[in-house]
GROMACS .gro file of C-alpha atoms in nm:
model
  262
    1MET     CA    1   8.838   8.455   8.328
    2PRO     CA    2   8.786   8.747   8.033
    3THR     CA    3   8.757   8.612   7.675
    4ILE     CA    4   8.938   8.798   7.364
    5ASP     CA    5   8.762   8.917   7.081
    6PHE     CA    6   8.857   9.118   6.777
    7VAL     CA    7   8.796   9.459   6.750
    8GLN     CA    8   8.822   9.679   6.384
    9LEU     CA    9   9.035   9.949   6.549
   10GLU     CA   10   9.085  10.147   6.187
   11PRO     CA   11   8.965  10.098   5.809
   12ASP     CA   12   9.276   9.846   5.757
   13PHE     CA   13   9.319   9.725   6.114
   14GLY     CA   14   9.216   9.577   6.417
   15CYS     CA   15   9.312   9.306   6.623
   16TYR     CA   16   9.178   9.119   6.958
   17GLY     CA   17   9.152   9.209   7.280
   18VAL     CA   18   8.977   9.163   7.632
   19ASN     CA   19   8.607   9.222   7.541
   20THR     CA   20   8.485   9.449   7.786
   21PRO     CA   21   8.385   9.765   7.732
   22GLY     CA   22   8.646   9.989   7.936
   23ALA     CA   23   8.896   9.698   7.736
   24ILE     CA   24   8.811   9.845   7.474
   25ILE     CA   25   8.753  10.211   7.479
   26GLU     CA   26   9.161  10.141   7.632
   27LEU     CA   27   9.234   9.945   7.333
   28ARG     CA   28   9.172  10.250   7.103
   29ALA     CA   29   9.345  10.478   7.318
   30ILE     CA   30   9.651  10.246   7.284
   31HIS     CA   31   9.628  10.213   6.886
   32GLN     CA   32   9.662  10.570   6.882
   33GLU     CA   33   9.975  10.560   7.152
   34THR     CA   34  10.117  10.349   6.915
   35PHE     CA   35  10.041  10.369   6.595
   36VAL     CA   36   9.950  10.744   6.544
   37ASP     CA   37  10.185  10.901   6.741
   38HIS     CA   38  10.457  10.691   6.772
   39THR     CA   39  10.479  10.782   7.182
   40TYR     CA   40  10.739  10.513   7.230
   41LEU     CA   41  11.008  10.668   6.949
   42GLN     CA   42  11.065  11.014   7.028
   43HIS     CA   43  11.367  11.230   7.111
   44GLY     CA   44  11.617  11.028   6.919
   45VAL     CA   45  11.483  10.690   6.981
   46THR     CA   46  11.483  10.478   6.658
   47VAL     CA   47  11.524  10.108   6.557
   48PRO     CA   48  11.803  10.013   6.317
   49PRO     CA   49  11.667   9.761   6.002
   50GLY     CA   50  11.748   9.430   6.145
   51GLY     CA   51  11.802   9.560   6.510
   52THR     CA   52  11.633   9.415   6.801
   53VAL     CA   53  11.324   9.520   7.021
   54LEU     CA   54  11.249   9.423   7.399
   55ASP     CA   55  10.845   9.430   7.442
   56ILE     CA   56  10.847   9.423   7.790
   57GLY     CA   57  10.479   9.460   7.927
   58ALA     CA   58  10.349   9.357   7.559
   59ASN     CA   59  10.017   9.345   7.620
   60VAL     CA   60   9.825   9.222   7.313
   61GLY     CA   61  10.171   9.343   7.121
   62LEU     CA   62   9.987   9.657   6.917
   63PHE     CA   63  10.357   9.790   7.008
   64SER     CA   64  10.549   9.527   6.850
   65LEU     CA   65  10.257   9.531   6.533
   66ALA     CA   66  10.293   9.952   6.554
   67LEU     CA   67  10.721   9.918   6.565
   68LYS     CA   68  10.720   9.590   6.273
   69ARG     CA   69  10.490   9.850   6.012
   70ILE     CA   70  10.799  10.132   6.039
   71CYS     CA   71  11.093   9.853   6.089
   72PRO     CA   72  11.000   9.564   5.915
   73SER     CA   73  11.313   9.372   6.022
   74ALA     CA   74  11.318   9.406   6.349
   75ARG     CA   75  11.361   9.111   6.589
   76ILE     CA   76  11.141   9.143   6.909
   77HIS     CA   77  11.084   8.962   7.180
   78ALA     CA   78  10.775   9.029   7.360
   79PHE     CA   79  10.694   9.018   7.741
   80GLU     CA   80  10.346   8.959   7.901
   81PRO     CA   81  10.272   8.719   8.176
   82ALA     CA   82   9.847   8.770   8.246
   83PRO     CA   83   9.739   8.477   8.056
   84ALA     CA   84   9.421   8.682   7.857
   85ALA     CA   85   9.664   8.979   7.752
   86LEU     CA   86   9.922   8.672   7.598
   87GLU     CA   87   9.662   8.508   7.468
   88ALA     CA   88   9.502   8.810   7.248
   89LEU     CA   89   9.926   8.882   7.204
   90ARG     CA   90   9.973   8.579   7.030
   91ALA     CA   91   9.645   8.573   6.861
   92ASN     CA   92   9.768   8.899   6.702
   93LEU     CA   93  10.102   8.826   6.583
   94ALA     CA   94   9.939   8.528   6.380
   95LEU     CA   95   9.642   8.771   6.257
   96HIS     CA   96   9.897   9.002   6.095
   97GLY     CA   97  10.148   8.758   6.014
   98ALA     CA   98  10.430   8.911   6.254
   99ALA     CA   99  10.748   8.707   6.185
  100GLY     CA  100  11.014   8.748   6.388
  101VAL     CA  101  10.883   8.835   6.704
  102THR     CA  102  10.945   8.597   6.986
  103VAL     CA  103  10.646   8.552   7.350
  104HIS     CA  104  10.797   8.539   7.700
  105ALA     CA  105  10.476   8.425   7.898
  106VAL     CA  106  10.613   8.616   8.169
  107GLY     CA  107  10.641   8.933   8.350
  108LEU     CA  108  11.027   9.063   8.419
  109GLY     CA  109  11.110   9.112   8.718
  110ALA     CA  110  11.466   9.187   9.033
  111VAL     CA  111  11.449   8.814   9.147
  112ASP     CA  112  11.341   8.456   8.952
  113ASP     CA  113  11.041   8.324   9.080
  114PRO     CA  114  10.775   8.059   8.912
  115GLY     CA  115  10.477   8.233   9.077
  116VAL     CA  116  10.409   8.550   9.222
  117PRO     CA  117  10.039   8.749   9.285
  118PHE     CA  118   9.937   8.953   9.029
  119THR     CA  119   9.605   9.174   9.000
  120PHE     CA  120   9.448   9.180   8.656
  121TYR     CA  121   9.151   9.451   8.547
  122PRO     CA  122   8.948   9.300   8.271
  123ASN     CA  123   8.752   9.683   8.260
  124ILE     CA  124   9.151   9.794   8.169
  125PRO     CA  125   9.423   9.572   8.097
  126GLY     CA  126   9.677   9.710   8.025
  127ASN     CA  127   9.695   9.864   8.393
  128SER     CA  128   9.715   9.519   8.522
  129THR     CA  129   9.979   9.503   8.757
  130ARG     CA  130  10.208   9.311   9.096
  131TYR     CA  131  10.145   9.627   9.270
  132PRO     CA  132   9.790   9.714   9.246
  133GLU     CA  133   9.813   9.937   9.599
  134LEU     CA  134   9.982  10.167   9.333
  135LYS     CA  135   9.656  10.198   9.152
  136GLU     CA  136   9.447  10.293   9.424
  137PHE     CA  137   9.633  10.693   9.343
  138ASP     CA  138   9.474  10.589   8.967
  139ARG     CA  139   9.130  10.483   9.131
  140ALA     CA  140   9.025  10.798   9.360
  141ARG     CA  141   9.134  11.037   9.112
  142ILE     CA  142   8.945  10.893   8.838
  143SER     CA  143   8.623  10.852   9.106
  144ALA     CA  144   8.681  11.187   9.159
  145ASP     CA  145   8.652  11.273   8.784
  146TRP     CA  146   8.436  11.041   8.633
  147GLY     CA  147   8.227  10.901   8.998
  148THR     CA  148   8.289  10.587   9.194
  149SER     CA  149   8.127  10.359   9.027
  150VAL     CA  150   8.343  10.433   8.731
  151GLY     CA  151   8.607  10.410   8.896
  152ASP     CA  152   8.524  10.051   9.112
  153SER     CA  153   8.433   9.944   8.711
  154LEU     CA  154   8.768   9.988   8.594
  155TYR     CA  155   9.010   9.897   8.885
  156GLY     CA  156   8.820   9.568   8.994
  157GLY     CA  157   9.064   9.321   8.969
  158GLN     CA  158   9.141   8.948   8.966
  159ALA     CA  159   9.367   8.737   9.090
  160VAL     CA  160   9.645   8.554   8.895
  161GLU     CA  161   9.964   8.395   8.947
  162VAL     CA  162  10.260   8.503   8.647
  163PRO     CA  163  10.618   8.337   8.598
  164LEU     CA  164  10.887   8.609   8.712
  165ARG     CA  165  11.242   8.634   8.516
  166ARG     CA  166  11.546   8.852   8.546
  167LEU     CA  167  11.634   8.988   8.249
  168SER     CA  168  11.974   8.925   8.254
  169THR     CA  169  11.826   8.550   8.322
  170VAL     CA  170  11.632   8.571   7.958
  171LEU     CA  171  11.977   8.769   7.812
  172ALA     CA  172  12.191   8.443   7.966
  173GLY     CA  173  11.935   8.221   7.746
  174HIS     CA  174  12.007   8.421   7.426
  175PRO     CA  175  12.375   8.435   7.351
  176GLU     CA  176  12.239   8.585   7.017
  177LEU     CA  177  12.171   8.866   7.194
  178THR     CA  178  12.440   9.070   7.172
  179THR     CA  179  12.310   9.427   7.118
  180ILE     CA  180  11.943   9.605   7.245
  181ASP     CA  181  11.866   9.863   7.039
  182LEU     CA  182  11.523   9.945   7.217
  183ALA     CA  183  11.365   9.848   7.549
  184LYS     CA  184  11.052   9.917   7.604
  185ILE     CA  185  10.878   9.925   7.945
  186ASP     CA  186  10.561   9.972   8.011
  187VAL     CA  187  10.499   9.751   8.389
  188GLU     CA  188  10.267   9.938   8.612
  189GLY     CA  189  10.474  10.026   8.855
  190ALA     CA  190  10.728   9.771   8.848
  191GLU     CA  191  10.970   9.989   8.638
  192LEU     CA  192  11.284   9.905   8.894
  193GLU     CA  193  11.166   9.596   8.960
  194VAL     CA  194  11.263   9.539   8.557
  195LEU     CA  195  11.591   9.758   8.582
  196GLY     CA  196  11.751   9.576   8.874
  197GLY     CA  197  11.723   9.243   8.722
  198ILE     CA  198  11.967   9.375   8.500
  199ASP     CA  199  12.322   9.249   8.592
  200GLU     CA  200  12.648   9.509   8.606
  201ALA     CA  201  12.776   9.300   8.276
  202ASP     CA  202  12.473   9.374   8.089
  203TRP     CA  203  12.412   9.729   8.074
  204PRO     CA  204  12.631   9.834   7.802
  205ARG     CA  205  12.400   9.584   7.560
  206LEU     CA  206  12.130   9.830   7.609
  207HIS     CA  207  12.139  10.085   7.416
  208ARG     CA  208  11.802  10.294   7.365
  209ILE     CA  209  11.531  10.206   7.686
  210VAL     CA  210  11.242  10.446   7.716
  211VAL     CA  211  10.990  10.373   8.046
  212GLU     CA  212  10.683  10.500   8.124
  213VAL     CA  213  10.664  10.536   8.513
  214GLN     CA  214  10.390  10.753   8.728
  215ASP     CA  215  10.565  10.979   8.984
  216LEU     CA  216  10.487  10.822   9.305
  217GLY     CA  217  10.693  10.804   9.586
  218GLY     CA  218  10.969  10.894   9.465
  219MET     CA  219  11.000  10.629   9.145
  220PHE     CA  220  11.004  10.845   8.888
  221GLU     CA  221  11.330  11.023   9.041
  222ALA     CA  222  11.499  10.647   9.095
  223VAL     CA  223  11.445  10.532   8.752
  224ARG     CA  224  11.584  10.893   8.596
  225ASP     CA  225  11.843  10.825   8.851
  226LEU     CA  226  11.952  10.521   8.738
  227LEU     CA  227  11.903  10.549   8.429
  228ALA     CA  228  12.140  10.860   8.403
  229GLY     CA  229  12.385  10.661   8.623
  230HIS     CA  230  12.458  10.422   8.332
  231GLY     CA  231  12.545  10.688   8.143
  232PHE     CA  232  12.231  10.746   7.947
  233ALA     CA  233  12.101  11.066   7.831
  234LEU     CA  234  11.780  11.126   7.948
  235ASN     CA  235  11.476  11.332   7.814
  236VAL     CA  236  11.099  11.335   8.016
  237GLU     CA  237  10.779  11.409   7.883
  238THR     CA  238  10.423  11.402   8.077
  239PRO     CA  239  10.131  11.199   7.832
  240GLU     CA  240   9.900  11.461   7.802
  241ALA     CA  241   9.602  11.225   7.898
  242LEU     CA  242   9.797  11.099   8.182
  243ALA     CA  243   9.949  11.425   8.388
  244HIS     CA  244   9.635  11.409   8.623
  245LEU     CA  245   9.790  11.030   8.707
  246ASN     CA  246  10.103  11.145   8.719
  247TYR     CA  247  10.257  10.950   8.435
  248ARG     CA  248  10.629  11.049   8.311
  249THR     CA  249  10.765  10.880   8.009
  250VAL     CA  250  11.162  10.839   8.066
  251TYR     CA  251  11.355  10.862   7.693
  252ALA     CA  252  11.657  10.726   7.723
  253VAL     CA  253  11.955  10.703   7.459
  254ARG     CA  254  12.316  10.667   7.479
  255PRO     CA  255  12.527  10.917   7.367
  256GLU     CA  256  12.785  10.747   7.160
  257VAL     CA  257  12.465  10.535   7.015
  258THR     CA  258  12.339  10.887   6.879
  259THR     CA  259  12.667  10.980   6.650
  260THR     CA  260  12.657  10.643   6.562
  261GLY     CA  261  12.335  10.575   6.476
  262GLY     CA  262  12.395  10.179   6.592
   0.00000   0.00000   0.00000
């Protein structure tokens, strides 16, 4: 398995990540997305002081760390199943003294399962996924733009097995989580699986949801319709850097939260 190493991303901020050239480039892009552009905090998506946040698909923890800069009192539950990313996540939380972050070494999905197949990409770990077949679209587009050797290098995966939990199973073990102020979901093809693991009785707990979803095979429409059907007002953006790969970011906020600020 790949090793992790320290990377200096800006003069006053560094973090641990997978030690491959592609992973370091990806890490800089995620830093831009989370610390500079605040991609997940748009269209009325905010976190109140002391709010509860689910970082689903936490990777090495940059979203959690960026949110702690903005809202130091936030209580974060970070979910990451990939062993190398999980190691870096824990190292980064310790490095930056990020209190109030609970790490869950699991993926979220529609079922509880002690071990499911998972593909880890050492050269682009933020794309690691339970659904590697979906990444063939990305591989083809990148190969067309940059050459087959680049596509093959980035999407040369390693098979691992990871545990899976339904979100409602997790919530049942944390009765104190009566309100989820924000659920950020970035899970590389498993978005509907994550949302499918929420019992009807638990949906009212969720006040704001941001989902990055690829517009392939009707997935975007299914996510959009599911969130709208549960009473969320939606905004959709196409991230410029990911437009050629058909990614969309869905911002879902309950109208009553917008008016009350809760």
